[in-house]
Coordinates of N, CA and C in Angstrom, one line a residue:
V1 N 5.3 6.2 -1.3 CA 5.6 4.8 -1.4 C 4.4 4.1 -2.0
R2 N 4.5 3.6 -3.2 CA 3.3 2.9 -3.8 C 3.7 1.4 -4.1
L3 N 3.2 0.5 -3.3 CA 3.5 -0.9 -3.5 C 2.2 -1.7 -3.5
H4 N 1.1 -1.1 -4.0 CA -0.1 -1.8 -4.1 C -0.1 -3.0 -5.1
E5 N -0.8 -4.0 -4.7 CA -1.0 -5.3 -5.5 C 0.4 -5.9 -5.8
T6 N 1.2 -5.9 -4.8 CA 2.5 -6.6 -4.9 C 2.6 -7.7 -3.9
A7 N 3.7 -8.5 -3.8 CA 3.8 -9.6 -2.9 C 4.4 -9.2 -1.5
V8 N 4.5 -7.9 -1.2 CA 5.0 -7.5 0.0 C 4.1 -7.7 1.2
G9 N 4.6 -7.7 2.4 CA 3.8 -8.0 3.6 C 4.3 -7.3 4.8
D10 N 4.3 -8.1 5.9 CA 4.6 -7.5 7.2 C 6.0 -7.0 7.3
E11 N 7.0 -7.8 6.7 CA 8.4 -7.4 6.8 C 8.6 -6.0 6.2
T12 N 7.8 -5.7 5.1 CA 7.9 -4.4 4.5 C 7.3 -3.3 5.3
G13 N 6.1 -3.7 6.0 CA 5.5 -2.7 6.9 C 6.4 -2.4 8.0
I14 N 7.1 -3.3 8.6 CA 8.0 -3.1 9.7 C 9.2 -2.2 9.3
A15 N 9.7 -2.5 8.1 CA 10.8 -1.8 7.6 C 10.5 -0.3 7.3
L16 N 9.3 -0.1 6.7 CA 8.8 1.2 6.5 C 8.6 2.0 7.8
G17 N 8.1 1.3 8.8 CA 7.9 2.0 10.1 C 9.2 2.5 10.7
R18 N 10.2 1.6 10.5 CA 11.6 2.0 11.0 C 12.1 3.2 10.3
A19 N 11.9 3.1 8.9 CA 12.5 4.2 8.1 C 11.8 5.5 8.4
L20 N 10.5 5.5 8.6 CA 9.7 6.7 8.9 C 10.2 7.3 10.3
G21 N 10.5 6.4 11.2 CA 10.9 6.8 12.5 C 12.2 7.6 12.5
G22 N 13.0 7.5 11.4 CA 14.3 8.2 11.3 C 14.1 9.5 10.6
C23 N 12.9 9.9 10.2 CA 12.7 11.1 9.4 C 12.2 12.2 10.4
G24 N 13.1 12.9 11.0 CA 12.8 13.9 12.0 C 11.9 15.0 11.6
K25 N 12.1 15.5 10.4 CA 11.3 16.7 9.9 C 10.3 16.4 8.8
L26 N 9.9 15.2 8.8 CA 8.9 14.7 7.8 C 7.6 15.5 7.9
T27 N 7.2 16.0 6.7 CA 5.9 16.8 6.7 C 4.8 16.1 5.9
K28 N 5.1 15.2 5.0 CA 4.1 14.6 4.2 C 4.5 13.1 4.0
V29 N 3.4 12.3 4.0 CA 3.6 10.8 3.8 C 2.5 10.3 2.9
F30 N 2.9 9.6 1.9 CA 2.0 8.9 1.0 C 2.4 7.4 1.0
I31 N 1.6 6.5 1.5 CA 1.9 5.1 1.4 C 0.6 4.3 1.0
S32 N 0.8 3.5 -0.1 CA -0.3 2.7 -0.6 C 0.2 1.2 -0.6
L33 N -0.4 0.4 0.3 CA -0.1 -1.0 0.3 C -1.3 -1.9 0.0
E34 N -2.2 -1.3 -0.8 CA -3.5 -1.9 -1.2 C -3.2 -3.3 -1.9
G35 N -4.0 -4.3 -1.5 CA -3.9 -5.6 -2.2 C -2.6 -6.3 -1.9
T36 N -2.0 -6.0 -0.7 CA -0.8 -6.8 -0.3 C -1.1 -7.7 0.8
A37 N 0.0 -8.4 1.3 CA -0.2 -9.4 2.3 C 0.0 -8.8 3.7
L38 N -0.1 -7.5 3.8 CA 0.1 -6.9 5.1 C -1.0 -7.3 6.1
T39 N -0.6 -7.6 7.4 CA -1.5 -7.9 8.4 C -1.4 -6.8 9.6
D40 N -2.1 -7.0 10.7 CA -1.9 -6.1 11.8 C -0.5 -6.0 12.3
Q41 N 0.2 -7.1 12.2 CA 1.6 -7.2 12.7 C 2.5 -6.1 12.0
G42 N 2.4 -6.1 10.7 CA 3.2 -5.1 10.0 C 2.5 -3.7 10.0
G43 N 1.2 -3.7 10.0 CA 0.4 -2.5 10.0 C 0.7 -1.7 11.2
K44 N 0.8 -2.3 12.4 CA 1.1 -1.6 13.6 C 2.5 -1.0 13.6
A45 N 3.4 -1.7 13.1 CA 4.8 -1.2 13.1 C 4.9 -0.1 12.1
L46 N 4.2 -0.2 11.0 CA 4.2 0.9 9.9 C 3.7 2.2 10.5
V47 N 2.5 2.2 11.0 CA 1.9 3.4 11.4 C 2.5 4.0 12.7
A48 N 3.2 3.2 13.5 CA 4.0 3.7 14.6 C 5.0 4.7 14.2
G49 N 5.5 4.6 12.9 CA 6.5 5.5 12.4 C 5.9 6.8 12.0
L50 N 4.6 7.0 12.1 CA 4.0 8.3 11.7 C 3.9 9.3 12.9
N51 N 4.4 8.9 14.0 CA 4.4 9.9 15.1 C 5.4 10.9 15.0
R52 N 5.4 11.7 13.9 CA 6.3 12.8 13.6 C 5.7 14.1 13.9
P53 N 6.2 14.9 14.9 CA 5.6 16.2 15.3 C 5.3 17.2 14.1
E54 N 6.2 17.1 13.1 CA 6.1 18.1 12.0 C 5.1 17.6 10.9
L55 N 4.6 16.4 11.0 CA 3.8 15.9 9.9 C 2.5 16.7 9.7
Q56 N 2.2 17.0 8.5 CA 1.1 17.9 8.1 C 0.1 17.1 7.2
D57 N 0.6 16.1 6.5 CA -0.3 15.5 5.4 C 0.0 14.0 5.5
V58 N -1.0 13.2 5.8 CA -0.9 11.7 5.8 C -1.9 11.1 4.8
D59 N -1.4 10.3 3.9 CA -2.2 9.5 3.0 C -1.9 8.1 3.1
L60 N -2.7 7.3 3.6 CA -2.4 5.9 4.0 C -3.5 5.0 3.4
T61 N -3.2 4.1 2.4 CA -4.2 3.2 1.8 C -3.9 1.8 2.1
L62 N -4.8 1.1 2.9 CA -4.6 -0.3 3.3 C -5.8 -1.1 2.9
H63 N -6.5 -0.7 1.8 CA -7.6 -1.6 1.3 C -7.0 -3.0 0.9
E64 N -7.9 -4.0 1.0 CA -7.5 -5.3 0.6 C -6.3 -5.9 1.3
T65 N -6.1 -5.6 2.5 CA -5.1 -6.1 3.4 C -5.7 -6.7 4.6
G66 N -4.9 -7.3 5.5 CA -5.4 -7.8 6.8 C -5.2 -6.8 7.9
A67 N -4.8 -5.6 7.5 CA -4.6 -4.5 8.6 C -6.0 -4.0 9.0
G68 N -6.3 -4.2 10.3 CA -7.6 -3.8 10.9 C -7.5 -3.0 12.2
D69 N -8.2 -3.6 13.2 CA -8.4 -2.8 14.4 C -7.0 -2.5 15.1
E70 N -6.1 -3.4 15.2 CA -4.9 -3.2 15.9 C -4.1 -2.1 15.2
T71 N -4.1 -2.1 13.9 CA -3.5 -1.0 13.1 C -4.2 0.3 13.4
G72 N -5.5 0.3 13.5 CA -6.2 1.5 13.8 C -5.9 2.1 15.1
F73 N -5.8 1.2 16.1 CA -5.4 1.6 17.5 C -4.0 2.3 17.5
A74 N -3.1 1.6 16.8 CA -1.7 2.1 16.7 C -1.7 3.5 15.9
L75 N -2.5 3.6 14.9 CA -2.5 4.9 14.2 C -3.0 6.0 15.0
V76 N -4.0 5.8 15.9 CA -4.5 6.8 16.8 C -3.4 7.3 17.7
R77 N -2.6 6.3 18.3 CA -1.5 6.6 19.2 C -0.5 7.5 18.4
A78 N -0.2 7.1 17.2 CA 0.9 7.8 16.4 C 0.4 9.2 16.1
L79 N -0.8 9.4 15.6 CA -1.3 10.7 15.2 C -1.4 11.7 16.4
A80 N -1.5 11.1 17.6 CA -1.6 12.0 18.8 C -0.4 12.9 18.9
A81 N 0.7 12.5 18.3 CA 1.9 13.3 18.4 C 2.0 14.3 17.3
C82 N 1.0 14.3 16.4 CA 1.1 15.2 15.2 C 0.1 16.3 15.4
D83 N 0.5 17.5 15.9 CA -0.4 18.6 16.2 C -0.4 19.6 15.1
K84 N 0.2 19.3 13.9 CA 0.2 20.2 12.8 C -0.6 19.7 11.6
L85 N -1.3 18.6 11.8 CA -2.0 17.9 10.6 C -3.0 18.8 10.0
V86 N -3.0 19.0 8.7 CA -4.0 19.7 7.9 C -4.8 18.8 7.0
R87 N -4.2 17.6 6.7 CA -4.9 16.6 5.8 C -4.6 15.2 6.3
V88 N -5.7 14.4 6.4 CA -5.5 13.0 6.7 C -6.4 12.2 5.8
C89 N -5.8 11.3 5.1 CA -6.6 10.4 4.2 C -6.2 9.0 4.5
T90 N -7.2 8.2 4.9 CA -7.0 6.8 5.3 C -8.0 5.9 4.6
A91 N -7.6 4.7 4.2 CA -8.4 3.7 3.5 C -8.2 2.3 4.2
F92 N -9.3 1.8 4.7 CA -9.3 0.5 5.3 C -10.5 -0.3 4.8
D93 N -10.4 -1.6 4.9 CA -11.6 -2.5 4.7 C -11.6 -3.6 5.7
A94 N -10.8 -3.6 6.7 CA -10.8 -4.7 7.7 C -11.0 -4.2 9.1
L95 N -11.5 -3.0 9.3 CA -11.9 -2.5 10.6 C -13.2 -3.1 11.1
T96 N -13.4 -3.2 12.4 CA -14.7 -3.4 13.0 C -15.0 -2.2 13.8
D97 N -16.2 -2.1 14.4 CA -16.6 -0.9 15.1 C -15.6 -0.6 16.3
Q98 N -15.0 -1.6 16.8 CA -14.0 -1.4 17.9 C -12.9 -0.5 17.4
G99 N -12.3 -0.9 16.3 CA -11.2 0.0 15.7 C -11.7 1.2 15.1
G100 N -12.9 1.1 14.4 CA -13.5 2.3 13.8 C -13.8 3.4 14.8
Q101 N -14.4 3.1 15.9 CA -14.7 4.1 16.9 C -13.4 4.7 17.4
A102 N -12.4 3.9 17.7 CA -11.2 4.5 18.3 C -10.5 5.4 17.3
L103 N -10.5 5.0 16.0 CA -9.8 5.8 15.0 C -10.6 7.1 14.7
A104 N -11.9 7.0 14.6 CA -12.7 8.2 14.4 C -12.6 9.1 15.5
S105 N -12.6 8.6 16.8 CA -12.5 9.5 17.9 C -11.1 10.2 18.0
G106 N -10.1 9.6 17.4 CA -8.8 10.2 17.5 C -8.5 11.2 16.4
L107 N -9.5 11.5 15.6 CA -9.2 12.4 14.4 C -9.6 13.8 14.7
T108 N -10.0 14.1 16.0 CA -10.3 15.5 16.3 C -9.1 16.4 16.2
R109 N -9.0 17.3 15.3 CA -7.9 18.2 15.1 C -8.4 19.6 14.8
P110 N -8.2 20.6 15.6 CA -8.7 21.9 15.3 C -8.2 22.5 14.0
E111 N -6.9 22.1 13.7 CA -6.3 22.6 12.5 C -6.5 21.8 11.2
L112 N -7.2 20.7 11.3 CA -7.5 19.9 10.1 C -8.4 20.5 9.1
Q113 N -8.0 20.5 7.8 CA -8.7 21.1 6.8 C -9.3 20.1 5.8
D114 N -8.7 18.9 5.7 CA -9.2 17.9 4.7 C -9.1 16.6 5.4
L115 N -10.3 15.9 5.5 CA -10.4 14.6 6.2 C -11.1 13.7 5.2
D116 N -10.4 12.6 4.8 CA -10.8 11.7 3.8 C -10.7 10.3 4.4
C117 N -11.9 9.6 4.7 CA -11.9 8.3 5.3 C -12.7 7.4 4.5
R118 N -12.0 6.5 3.8 CA -12.7 5.5 2.9 C -12.6 4.1 3.6
W119 N -13.5 3.9 4.5 CA -13.5 2.7 5.3 C -14.7 1.8 4.9
N120 N -14.5 1.2 3.8 CA -15.5 0.3 3.2 C -15.4 -1.1 3.9
C121 N -15.8 -1.1 5.2 CA -15.7 -2.3 6.1 C -17.1 -2.8 6.5
V122 N -17.3 -4.1 6.2 CA -18.6 -4.6 6.5 C -18.9 -4.8 8.0
E123 N -17.9 -4.6 8.9 CA -18.1 -4.8 10.3 C -18.1 -3.5 11.1
I124 N -18.3 -2.4 10.4 CA -18.5 -1.1 11.1 C -19.8 -0.6 10.8
G125 N -20.3 0.3 11.6 CA -21.7 0.8 11.4 C -21.9 2.1 12.2
D126 N -23.1 2.2 12.9 CA -23.5 3.4 13.6 C -22.6 3.8 14.7
A127 N -22.0 2.8 15.4 CA -21.1 3.2 16.5 C -19.9 4.0 16.0
T128 N -19.4 3.6 14.9 CA -18.3 4.3 14.3 C -18.7 5.7 13.8
A129 N -19.9 5.7 13.1 CA -20.4 7.0 12.6 C -20.7 8.0 13.7
I130 N -21.2 7.5 14.8 CA -21.5 8.4 15.9 C -20.2 8.9 16.5
A131 N -19.2 8.1 16.6 CA -17.9 8.6 17.0 C -17.3 9.6 16.1
F132 N -17.6 9.4 14.8 CA -17.2 10.5 13.8 C -17.9 11.8 14.1
G133 N -19.2 11.7 14.4 CA -19.9 12.9 14.7 C -19.4 13.7 15.9
E134 N -19.0 12.9 16.9 CA -18.5 13.6 18.1 C -17.1 14.2 17.8
S135 N -16.3 13.5 17.0 CA -15.0 14.0 16.7 C -15.0 15.2 15.8
L136 N -15.9 15.1 14.8 CA -15.9 16.2 13.8 C -16.2 17.6 14.4
C137 N -17.0 17.6 15.5 CA -17.3 18.8 16.2 C -16.1 19.6 16.6
G138 N -15.0 19.0 16.8 CA -13.8 19.6 17.1 C -12.9 20.1 16.0
C139 N -13.3 19.8 14.8 CA -12.5 20.1 13.6 C -13.0 21.4 13.0
L140 N -12.8 22.5 13.6 CA -13.5 23.7 13.3 C -13.0 24.4 12.0
R141 N -11.8 24.0 11.5 CA -11.3 24.6 10.3 C -11.5 23.6 9.1
L142 N -12.2 22.6 9.3 CA -12.4 21.6 8.2 C -13.1 22.2 7.0
R143 N -12.5 22.0 5.8 CA -13.1 22.5 4.6 C -13.7 21.4 3.7
K144 N -13.0 20.2 3.8 CA -13.4 19.1 2.9 C -13.5 17.8 3.7
F145 N -14.7 17.1 3.6 CA -14.9 15.9 4.3 C -15.4 14.8 3.3
T146 N -14.7 13.7 3.3 CA -15.0 12.6 2.4 C -15.2 11.3 3.3
L147 N -16.3 10.6 3.2 CA -16.5 9.4 3.9 C -17.1 8.3 3.0
G148 N -16.3 7.2 3.0 CA -16.8 6.0 2.2 C -17.0 4.9 3.2
M149 N -18.3 4.4 3.3 CA -18.6 3.3 4.2 C -19.4 2.3 3.4
A150 N -19.0 2.0 2.2 CA -19.8 1.1 1.3 C -19.9 -0.3 2.0
G151 N -21.1 -0.8 2.0 CA -21.3 -2.1 2.5 C -21.3 -2.2 4.0
A152 N -21.2 -1.1 4.7 CA -21.1 -1.1 6.2 C -22.5 -1.2 6.8
K153 N -22.5 -1.5 8.1 CA -23.8 -1.6 8.8 C -24.3 -0.2 9.3
L154 N -24.2 0.7 8.4 CA -24.5 2.1 8.8 C -26.0 2.4 8.6
G155 N -26.7 3.0 9.5 CA -28.1 3.3 9.4 C -28.3 4.8 9.6
N156 N -29.6 5.2 9.7 CA -29.9 6.6 9.8 C -29.3 7.3 11.0
A157 N -29.3 6.6 12.1 CA -28.8 7.2 13.4 C -27.3 7.7 13.2
G158 N -26.5 6.8 12.6 CA -25.1 7.2 12.3 C -25.0 8.4 11.4
L159 N -25.7 8.4 10.3 CA -25.6 9.5 9.4 C -26.1 10.8 10.0
N160 N -27.2 10.7 10.8 CA -27.7 11.9 11.4 C -26.7 12.5 12.4
S161 N -25.9 11.7 13.1 CA -24.9 12.2 13.9 C -23.8 12.9 13.2
I162 N -23.4 12.4 12.0 CA -22.4 13.0 11.2 C -22.9 14.3 10.6
A163 N -24.2 14.3 10.2 CA -24.8 15.5 9.6 C -24.9 16.6 10.6
A164 N -25.2 16.3 11.8 CA -25.3 17.4 12.8 C -24.0 18.0 13.1
A165 N -22.9 17.2 13.1 CA -21.6 17.7 13.3 C -21.1 18.6 12.1
L166 N -21.4 18.1 10.9 CA -21.0 18.9 9.7 C -21.7 20.2 9.7
A167 N -22.9 20.3 10.1 CA -23.7 21.5 10.1 C -23.1 22.6 11.0
S168 N -22.2 22.1 12.0 CA -21.7 23.1 12.9 C -20.3 23.6 12.5
L169 N -19.8 23.2 11.3 CA -18.4 23.6 10.9 C -18.5 24.8 10.0
P170 N -18.0 25.9 10.4 CA -18.2 27.1 9.7 C -17.5 27.3 8.3
E171 N -16.3 26.5 8.2 CA -15.5 26.7 7.0 C -15.7 25.6 6.0
L172 N -16.6 24.7 6.2 CA -16.8 23.5 5.3 C -17.3 24.0 4.0
T173 N -16.7 23.5 2.9 CA -17.1 23.8 1.5 C -17.4 22.6 0.7
E174 N -17.0 21.4 1.1 CA -17.2 20.3 0.2 C -17.4 19.0 1.1
I175 N -18.5 18.2 0.7 CA -18.7 17.0 1.4 C -19.0 15.9 0.3
W176 N -18.3 14.8 0.5 CA -18.6 13.7 -0.5 C -18.8 12.4 0.4
L177 N -20.0 11.8 0.2 CA -20.4 10.6 0.9 C -20.6 9.4 -0.1
Y178 N -20.0 8.3 0.2 CA -20.1 7.1 -0.6 C -20.6 6.0 0.3
L179 N -21.9 5.7 0.2 CA -22.6 4.8 1.2 C -23.4 3.7 0.5
P180 N -23.1 3.2 -0.6 CA -23.9 2.1 -1.2 C -23.9 0.9 -0.3
G181 N -25.0 0.1 -0.3 CA -25.0 -1.1 0.4 C -25.2 -0.9 1.9
T182 N -25.5 0.3 2.4 CA -25.8 0.5 3.8 C -27.3 0.6 4.0
E183 N -27.7 0.8 5.3 CA -29.1 0.9 5.6 C -29.7 2.3 5.7
V184 N -28.9 3.2 5.2 CA -29.3 4.6 5.2 C -30.4 4.8 4.2
T185 N -31.5 5.5 4.5 CA -32.6 5.7 3.6 C -32.5 7.0 2.9
R186 N -33.2 7.0 1.7 CA -33.2 8.2 0.9 C -33.8 9.4 1.7
N187 N -34.8 9.2 2.5 CA -35.3 10.3 3.3 C -34.3 10.9 4.2
C188 N -33.5 10.0 4.8 CA -32.5 10.5 5.7 C -31.4 11.3 5.0
V189 N -31.1 10.9 3.8 CA -30.1 11.7 3.0 C -30.7 13.0 2.6
D190 N -32.0 13.0 2.2 CA -32.7 14.3 1.9 C -32.7 15.2 3.1
D191 N -33.0 14.7 4.3 CA -33.0 15.5 5.5 C -31.6 16.1 5.7
M192 N -30.6 15.3 5.5 CA -29.2 15.8 5.7 C -28.9 16.9 4.8
E193 N -29.3 16.8 3.5 CA -29.0 17.8 2.5 C -29.7 19.1 2.9
R194 N -30.9 19.0 3.4 CA -31.7 20.2 3.8 C -31.0 20.9 5.0
Q195 N -30.5 20.0 5.9 CA -29.9 20.5 7.1 C -28.6 21.3 6.8
L196 N -27.9 20.8 5.8 CA -26.6 21.3 5.5 C -26.6 22.4 4.4
Q197 N -27.8 22.6 3.8 CA -27.9 23.6 2.7 C -27.5 25.0 3.1
R198 N -26.5 25.5 2.4 CA -26.1 26.9 2.7 C -25.2 27.3 1.5
P199 N -25.1 28.6 1.2 CA -24.2 29.1 0.1 C -22.8 28.6 0.2
G200 N -22.2 28.1 -0.9 CA -20.8 27.8 -0.9 C -20.5 26.4 -0.5
L201 N -21.5 25.6 -0.1 CA -21.2 24.2 0.4 C -21.7 23.2 -0.7
K202 N -20.8 22.4 -1.2 CA -21.2 21.4 -2.2 C -21.3 20.0 -1.6
I203 N -22.3 19.3 -1.9 CA -22.6 18.0 -1.3 C -22.7 17.0 -2.4
D204 N -21.9 15.9 -2.4 CA -22.1 14.8 -3.4 C -22.4 13.6 -2.6
Y205 N -23.3 12.8 -3.1 CA -23.7 11.6 -2.4 C -23.9 10.4 -3.4
D206 N -23.3 9.3 -3.1 CA -23.4 8.1 -4.0 C -23.9 6.9 -3.1

């Protein structure tokens, strides 16, 4: 479902949530509502429909909407029912550390192989990154990790937590970090790259 930059809003989010709830054997979901009038009211209803036990691939883009912490909390509850997830891609820009921490903590999945979180939110920072670090330690089959926190209140402590977790993942082959406008220093990035350096692992940083 691609409805980005249209006039749709909460009523559409609610309707999509109801529709998803009727899909008993759903394995893959792609929804882009970027640049719409969606708020947490519709966001919560939308993501509640993702609690499908057979779901393996979730791609949810909510950039440039009003969907924030409440939607994040609801997404954690929904994904808790999905024990077959191998790929999760989420995009937010209205989260705070409260929602960011909850969502990051809820992404621990031993079977997860591809985790893509583009959370370019000015109100998240080290607390969310540290929660990511704790969560990633449980993603032992992860192969690809993408994190965008452009403009966030992220510092060296948060990135160090993520780096330590990534270093413990044996199957990781690709890391992409997009962190412009944060407080992360170049020295911290260099330290991370040295920590993670090993054959077969590609690291891209912007």
